[in-house]
């Protein structure tokens, strides 16, 4: 039986697009979601095993790991896509914001990678871990300080797990910038944001899907960060 690909945070945007891509290629998928959106029904109808997971607490991580080990004897890949985007504000407790961001963006991948190491190593072929980080790691953020710091921690985990899990498992990260707009974004905001990169486009989820597939296909890339930002670092 083909080992499944685990995709966290697969109920929308990049996670959903990659899950559907895998299913269209008849690859088994285990998809996690925090909020049951209509897309979860779509994934299940397409053949995905969808698992509710609340990574906001260690108990939630424990529960998910137990469920995963009951259902899978091996994994082809883990795509750590689950994310949140809490800003600092006058109404928020900085300690709580930092704890929440570190919990989902670094603690969750850290614990799942360690707990599921044997599932990756049990696969007959080469396997992968991909951490979805963020362009903001390069320059920080005045409005999302904890978010940026937690994604930087995730990027560092890429280096450590590439060392730990080699040579069987390749571990890389993808750092996207603008991939797609939200429905409510104004024309003024869109125009301003597009000017932040050399290529000046919002390429859509397919650009991230292609990059993810490249990493899974490549036999010789590990411990690397791929910037998916349209040349934003040069503007």
PDB file of C-alpha atoms in Angstrom, residues 35-220:
ATOM      1  CA  UNK A  35     -12.320  24.396  11.514  1.00  0.00           C
ATOM      2  CA  UNK A  36     -14.604  22.206   9.463  1.00  0.00           C
ATOM      3  CA  UNK A  37     -15.086  24.238   6.310  1.00  0.00           C
ATOM      4  CA  UNK A  38     -17.008  22.990   3.244  1.00  0.00           C
ATOM      5  CA  UNK A  39     -13.629  22.113   1.704  1.00  0.00           C
ATOM      6  CA  UNK A  40     -13.259  19.298   4.238  1.00  0.00           C
ATOM      7  CA  UNK A  41     -16.313  17.611   2.718  1.00  0.00           C
ATOM      8  CA  UNK A  42     -14.749  18.067  -0.720  1.00  0.00           C
ATOM      9  CA  UNK A  43     -11.517  16.439   0.456  1.00  0.00           C
ATOM     10  CA  UNK A  44     -13.353  13.501   1.987  1.00  0.00           C
ATOM     11  CA  UNK A  45     -15.408  12.990  -1.160  1.00  0.00           C
ATOM     12  CA  UNK A  46     -12.157  12.967  -3.159  1.00  0.00           C
ATOM     13  CA  UNK A  47     -10.759  10.231  -0.906  1.00  0.00           C
ATOM     14  CA  UNK A  48      -8.751  12.049   1.775  1.00  0.00           C
ATOM     15  CA  UNK A  49      -8.767  10.934   5.385  1.00  0.00           C
ATOM     16  CA  UNK A  50      -9.594  14.155   7.228  1.00  0.00           C
ATOM     17  CA  UNK A  51      -8.748  14.442  10.917  1.00  0.00           C
ATOM     18  CA  UNK A  52      -9.782  17.247  13.242  1.00  0.00           C
ATOM     19  CA  UNK A  53      -6.703  18.491  15.108  1.00  0.00           C
ATOM     20  CA  UNK A  54      -6.304  21.362  17.556  1.00  0.00           C
ATOM     21  CA  UNK A  55      -2.605  22.139  17.716  1.00  0.00           C
ATOM     22  CA  UNK A  56      -3.143  25.046  20.123  1.00  0.00           C
ATOM     23  CA  UNK A  57      -2.437  22.755  23.090  1.00  0.00           C
ATOM     24  CA  UNK A  58      -0.007  19.946  23.807  1.00  0.00           C
ATOM     25  CA  UNK A  59      -2.995  17.738  24.583  1.00  0.00           C
ATOM     26  CA  UNK A  60      -4.302  18.413  21.093  1.00  0.00           C
ATOM     27  CA  UNK A  61      -0.960  17.433  19.586  1.00  0.00           C
ATOM     28  CA  UNK A  62      -0.889  14.267  21.721  1.00  0.00           C
ATOM     29  CA  UNK A  63      -4.379  13.318  20.565  1.00  0.00           C
ATOM     30  CA  UNK A  64      -3.513  13.809  16.907  1.00  0.00           C
ATOM     31  CA  UNK A  65      -0.291  11.791  17.156  1.00  0.00           C
ATOM     32  CA  UNK A  66      -2.179   8.894  18.758  1.00  0.00           C
ATOM     33  CA  UNK A  67      -4.782   8.973  15.983  1.00  0.00           C
ATOM     34  CA  UNK A  68      -2.114   9.129  13.274  1.00  0.00           C
ATOM     35  CA  UNK A  69      -0.196   6.162  14.666  1.00  0.00           C
ATOM     36  CA  UNK A  70      -3.389   4.122  14.818  1.00  0.00           C
ATOM     37  CA  UNK A  71      -4.143   4.771  11.167  1.00  0.00           C
ATOM     38  CA  UNK A  72      -0.760   4.850   9.420  1.00  0.00           C
ATOM     39  CA  UNK A  73       2.204   2.480   9.524  1.00  0.00           C
ATOM     40  CA  UNK A  74       4.301   4.724   7.274  1.00  0.00           C
ATOM     41  CA  UNK A  75       4.271   8.186   5.689  1.00  0.00           C
ATOM     42  CA  UNK A  76       5.519   9.406   2.337  1.00  0.00           C
ATOM     43  CA  UNK A  77       5.768  13.022   3.509  1.00  0.00           C
ATOM     44  CA  UNK A  78       4.705  15.509   6.135  1.00  0.00           C
ATOM     45  CA  UNK A  79       3.744  18.990   4.949  1.00  0.00           C
ATOM     46  CA  UNK A  80       3.566  21.347   7.935  1.00  0.00           C
ATOM     47  CA  UNK A  81       1.124  23.951   6.661  1.00  0.00           C
ATOM     48  CA  UNK A  82      -1.071  24.620   9.733  1.00  0.00           C
ATOM     49  CA  UNK A  83      -0.746  28.272  10.688  1.00  0.00           C
ATOM     50  CA  UNK A  84      -2.222  31.250  12.486  1.00  0.00           C
ATOM     51  CA  UNK A  85      -1.535  34.974  12.178  1.00  0.00           C
ATOM     52  CA  UNK A  86      -1.984  36.767  15.482  1.00  0.00           C
ATOM     53  CA  UNK A  87      -0.853  40.402  15.608  1.00  0.00           C
ATOM     54  CA  UNK A  88       0.386  42.337  18.592  1.00  0.00           C
ATOM     55  CA  UNK A  89      -2.244  44.808  19.771  1.00  0.00           C
ATOM     56  CA  UNK A  90      -3.193  46.951  22.758  1.00  0.00           C
ATOM     57  CA  UNK A  91      -5.874  44.406  23.627  1.00  0.00           C
ATOM     58  CA  UNK A  92      -3.657  41.319  23.522  1.00  0.00           C
ATOM     59  CA  UNK A  93      -1.317  39.826  26.104  1.00  0.00           C
ATOM     60  CA  UNK A  94       2.143  39.646  24.467  1.00  0.00           C
ATOM     61  CA  UNK A  95       3.015  36.490  26.379  1.00  0.00           C
ATOM     62  CA  UNK A  96      -0.126  34.769  25.122  1.00  0.00           C
ATOM     63  CA  UNK A  97       0.462  35.896  21.540  1.00  0.00           C
ATOM     64  CA  UNK A  98       4.040  34.613  21.545  1.00  0.00           C
ATOM     65  CA  UNK A  99       3.051  31.327  23.200  1.00  0.00           C
ATOM     66  CA  UNK A 100       0.271  30.771  20.667  1.00  0.00           C
ATOM     67  CA  UNK A 101       2.490  31.464  17.680  1.00  0.00           C
ATOM     68  CA  UNK A 102       5.349  29.293  18.931  1.00  0.00           C
ATOM     69  CA  UNK A 103       2.906  26.509  19.785  1.00  0.00           C
ATOM     70  CA  UNK A 104       1.475  26.103  16.312  1.00  0.00           C
ATOM     71  CA  UNK A 105       4.459  27.080  14.156  1.00  0.00           C
ATOM     72  CA  UNK A 106       7.332  25.433  16.007  1.00  0.00           C
ATOM     73  CA  UNK A 107       6.153  23.180  18.858  1.00  0.00           C
ATOM     74  CA  UNK A 108       3.671  21.308  16.668  1.00  0.00           C
ATOM     75  CA  UNK A 109       6.098  20.463  13.818  1.00  0.00           C
ATOM     76  CA  UNK A 110       8.851  19.708  16.345  1.00  0.00           C
ATOM     77  CA  UNK A 111       6.736  17.183  18.219  1.00  0.00           C
ATOM     78  CA  UNK A 112       5.126  15.607  15.166  1.00  0.00           C
ATOM     79  CA  UNK A 113       8.489  15.176  13.416  1.00  0.00           C
ATOM     80  CA  UNK A 114       9.983  13.446  16.447  1.00  0.00           C
ATOM     81  CA  UNK A 115       6.943  11.288  17.141  1.00  0.00           C
ATOM     82  CA  UNK A 116       6.517  10.264  13.503  1.00  0.00           C
ATOM     83  CA  UNK A 117      10.145   9.699  12.627  1.00  0.00           C
ATOM     84  CA  UNK A 118       9.619   5.944  12.416  1.00  0.00           C
ATOM     85  CA  UNK A 119       6.620   6.415  10.100  1.00  0.00           C
ATOM     86  CA  UNK A 120       8.804   8.324   7.654  1.00  0.00           C
ATOM     87  CA  UNK A 121      11.644   5.820   7.944  1.00  0.00           C
ATOM     88  CA  UNK A 122       9.279   2.865   7.436  1.00  0.00           C
ATOM     89  CA  UNK A 123       8.488   3.951   3.888  1.00  0.00           C
ATOM     90  CA  UNK A 124      10.066   1.945   1.076  1.00  0.00           C
ATOM     91  CA  UNK A 125      11.146   5.072  -0.789  1.00  0.00           C
ATOM     92  CA  UNK A 126      12.769   8.376   0.127  1.00  0.00           C
ATOM     93  CA  UNK A 127      10.518  10.560   2.269  1.00  0.00           C
ATOM     94  CA  UNK A 128      10.120  14.255   2.982  1.00  0.00           C
ATOM     95  CA  UNK A 129       9.273  16.843   5.578  1.00  0.00           C
ATOM     96  CA  UNK A 130       8.383  20.318   4.332  1.00  0.00           C
ATOM     97  CA  UNK A 131       7.937  23.290   6.668  1.00  0.00           C
ATOM     98  CA  UNK A 132       5.846  26.169   5.313  1.00  0.00           C
ATOM     99  CA  UNK A 133       7.532  29.268   6.738  1.00  0.00           C
ATOM    100  CA  UNK A 134       7.190  32.862   5.489  1.00  0.00           C
ATOM    101  CA  UNK A 135       9.086  35.586   3.634  1.00  0.00           C
ATOM    102  CA  UNK A 136       8.737  37.750   6.761  1.00  0.00           C
ATOM    103  CA  UNK A 137      11.506  35.681   8.384  1.00  0.00           C
ATOM    104  CA  UNK A 138      14.014  37.672   6.301  1.00  0.00           C
ATOM    105  CA  UNK A 139      13.010  41.122   7.533  1.00  0.00           C
ATOM    106  CA  UNK A 140      10.775  40.775  10.606  1.00  0.00           C
ATOM    107  CA  UNK A 141       7.440  42.483  11.130  1.00  0.00           C
ATOM    108  CA  UNK A 142       6.461  45.447  13.277  1.00  0.00           C
ATOM    109  CA  UNK A 143       2.839  44.258  13.486  1.00  0.00           C
ATOM    110  CA  UNK A 144       3.356  40.499  13.729  1.00  0.00           C
ATOM    111  CA  UNK A 145       6.501  40.163  15.820  1.00  0.00           C
ATOM    112  CA  UNK A 146       5.645  36.851  17.457  1.00  0.00           C
ATOM    113  CA  UNK A 147       4.443  35.394  14.161  1.00  0.00           C
ATOM    114  CA  UNK A 148       7.722  36.277  12.446  1.00  0.00           C
ATOM    115  CA  UNK A 149       9.772  34.888  15.325  1.00  0.00           C
ATOM    116  CA  UNK A 150       7.851  31.615  15.355  1.00  0.00           C
ATOM    117  CA  UNK A 151       8.289  31.143  11.609  1.00  0.00           C
ATOM    118  CA  UNK A 152      12.009  31.830  12.042  1.00  0.00           C
ATOM    119  CA  UNK A 153      12.103  29.082  14.657  1.00  0.00           C
ATOM    120  CA  UNK A 154      10.414  26.746  12.190  1.00  0.00           C
ATOM    121  CA  UNK A 155      13.011  27.593   9.577  1.00  0.00           C
ATOM    122  CA  UNK A 156      15.773  26.682  12.022  1.00  0.00           C
ATOM    123  CA  UNK A 157      14.022  23.378  12.741  1.00  0.00           C
ATOM    124  CA  UNK A 158      14.477  22.634   9.043  1.00  0.00           C
ATOM    125  CA  UNK A 159      18.254  22.619   9.512  1.00  0.00           C
ATOM    126  CA  UNK A 160      18.193  20.480  12.643  1.00  0.00           C
ATOM    127  CA  UNK A 161      15.753  17.892  11.315  1.00  0.00           C
ATOM    128  CA  UNK A 162      17.633  17.679   8.007  1.00  0.00           C
ATOM    129  CA  UNK A 163      20.637  16.601  10.042  1.00  0.00           C
ATOM    130  CA  UNK A 164      18.728  14.287  12.352  1.00  0.00           C
ATOM    131  CA  UNK A 165      16.670  12.471   9.724  1.00  0.00           C
ATOM    132  CA  UNK A 166      19.260  12.112   6.974  1.00  0.00           C
ATOM    133  CA  UNK A 167      19.855  10.216   4.779  1.00  0.00           C
ATOM    134  CA  UNK A 168      16.402   8.612   4.688  1.00  0.00           C
ATOM    135  CA  UNK A 169      14.314  11.777   5.035  1.00  0.00           C
ATOM    136  CA  UNK A 170      14.785  15.073   3.192  1.00  0.00           C
ATOM    137  CA  UNK A 171      13.746  18.155   5.157  1.00  0.00           C
ATOM    138  CA  UNK A 172      13.209  21.549   3.544  1.00  0.00           C
ATOM    139  CA  UNK A 173      11.187  24.727   3.969  1.00  0.00           C
ATOM    140  CA  UNK A 174       9.237  26.983   1.629  1.00  0.00           C
ATOM    141  CA  UNK A 175       8.985  30.680   2.482  1.00  0.00           C
ATOM    142  CA  UNK A 176       6.117  32.241   0.514  1.00  0.00           C
ATOM    143  CA  UNK A 177       5.252  35.896   0.300  1.00  0.00           C
ATOM    144  CA  UNK A 178       2.125  37.019  -1.540  1.00  0.00           C
ATOM    145  CA  UNK A 179       0.572  33.947  -3.159  1.00  0.00           C
ATOM    146  CA  UNK A 180      -3.062  34.975  -3.439  1.00  0.00           C
ATOM    147  CA  UNK A 181      -5.376  37.728  -2.261  1.00  0.00           C
ATOM    148  CA  UNK A 182      -8.402  37.371  -0.018  1.00  0.00           C
ATOM    149  CA  UNK A 183     -11.824  38.115  -1.463  1.00  0.00           C
ATOM    150  CA  UNK A 184     -12.266  41.281   0.610  1.00  0.00           C
ATOM    151  CA  UNK A 185      -8.939  42.895  -0.285  1.00  0.00           C
ATOM    152  CA  UNK A 186      -9.409  46.315  -1.865  1.00  0.00           C
ATOM    153  CA  UNK A 187      -8.012  47.306  -5.244  1.00  0.00           C
ATOM    154  CA  UNK A 188      -5.780  49.876  -3.562  1.00  0.00           C
ATOM    155  CA  UNK A 189      -4.332  47.221  -1.264  1.00  0.00           C
ATOM    156  CA  UNK A 190      -3.805  44.824  -4.157  1.00  0.00           C
ATOM    157  CA  UNK A 191      -2.022  47.434  -6.244  1.00  0.00           C
ATOM    158  CA  UNK A 192       0.232  48.459  -3.356  1.00  0.00           C
ATOM    159  CA  UNK A 193       1.088  44.869  -2.446  1.00  0.00           C
ATOM    160  CA  UNK A 194       1.891  43.775  -5.985  1.00  0.00           C
ATOM    161  CA  UNK A 195       4.526  46.503  -6.194  1.00  0.00           C
ATOM    162  CA  UNK A 196       6.475  44.848  -3.374  1.00  0.00           C
ATOM    163  CA  UNK A 197       7.948  42.165  -5.659  1.00  0.00           C
ATOM    164  CA  UNK A 198       9.932  42.246  -8.887  1.00  0.00           C
ATOM    165  CA  UNK A 199       7.451  40.051 -10.737  1.00  0.00           C
ATOM    166  CA  UNK A 200       4.415  42.008  -9.543  1.00  0.00           C
ATOM    167  CA  UNK A 201       1.922  39.149  -9.555  1.00  0.00           C
ATOM    168  CA  UNK A 202      -0.100  37.040  -7.149  1.00  0.00           C
ATOM    169  CA  UNK A 203       0.585  33.639  -8.744  1.00  0.00           C
ATOM    170  CA  UNK A 204      -2.062  31.632  -6.900  1.00  0.00           C
ATOM    171  CA  UNK A 205      -1.818  28.341  -5.021  1.00  0.00           C
ATOM    172  CA  UNK A 206      -0.479  26.497  -8.062  1.00  0.00           C
ATOM    173  CA  UNK A 207       2.933  28.147  -7.626  1.00  0.00           C
ATOM    174  CA  UNK A 208       3.185  26.665  -4.131  1.00  0.00           C
ATOM    175  CA  UNK A 209       1.909  23.296  -5.348  1.00  0.00           C
ATOM    176  CA  UNK A 210       4.620  23.189  -8.016  1.00  0.00           C
ATOM    177  CA  UNK A 211       7.296  24.015  -5.450  1.00  0.00           C
ATOM    178  CA  UNK A 212       6.066  21.364  -3.040  1.00  0.00           C
ATOM    179  CA  UNK A 213       6.017  18.785  -5.804  1.00  0.00           C
ATOM    180  CA  UNK A 214       9.543  19.767  -6.844  1.00  0.00           C
ATOM    181  CA  UNK A 215      10.843  19.074  -3.342  1.00  0.00           C
ATOM    182  CA  UNK A 216       9.132  15.704  -3.179  1.00  0.00           C
ATOM    183  CA  UNK A 217      10.510  14.757  -6.601  1.00  0.00           C
ATOM    184  CA  UNK A 218      14.071  15.952  -6.055  1.00  0.00           C
ATOM    185  CA  UNK A 219      16.498  13.310  -4.765  1.00  0.00           C
ATOM    186  CA  UNK A 220      19.204  15.780  -3.733  1.00  0.00           C
TER     187      UNK A 220
END
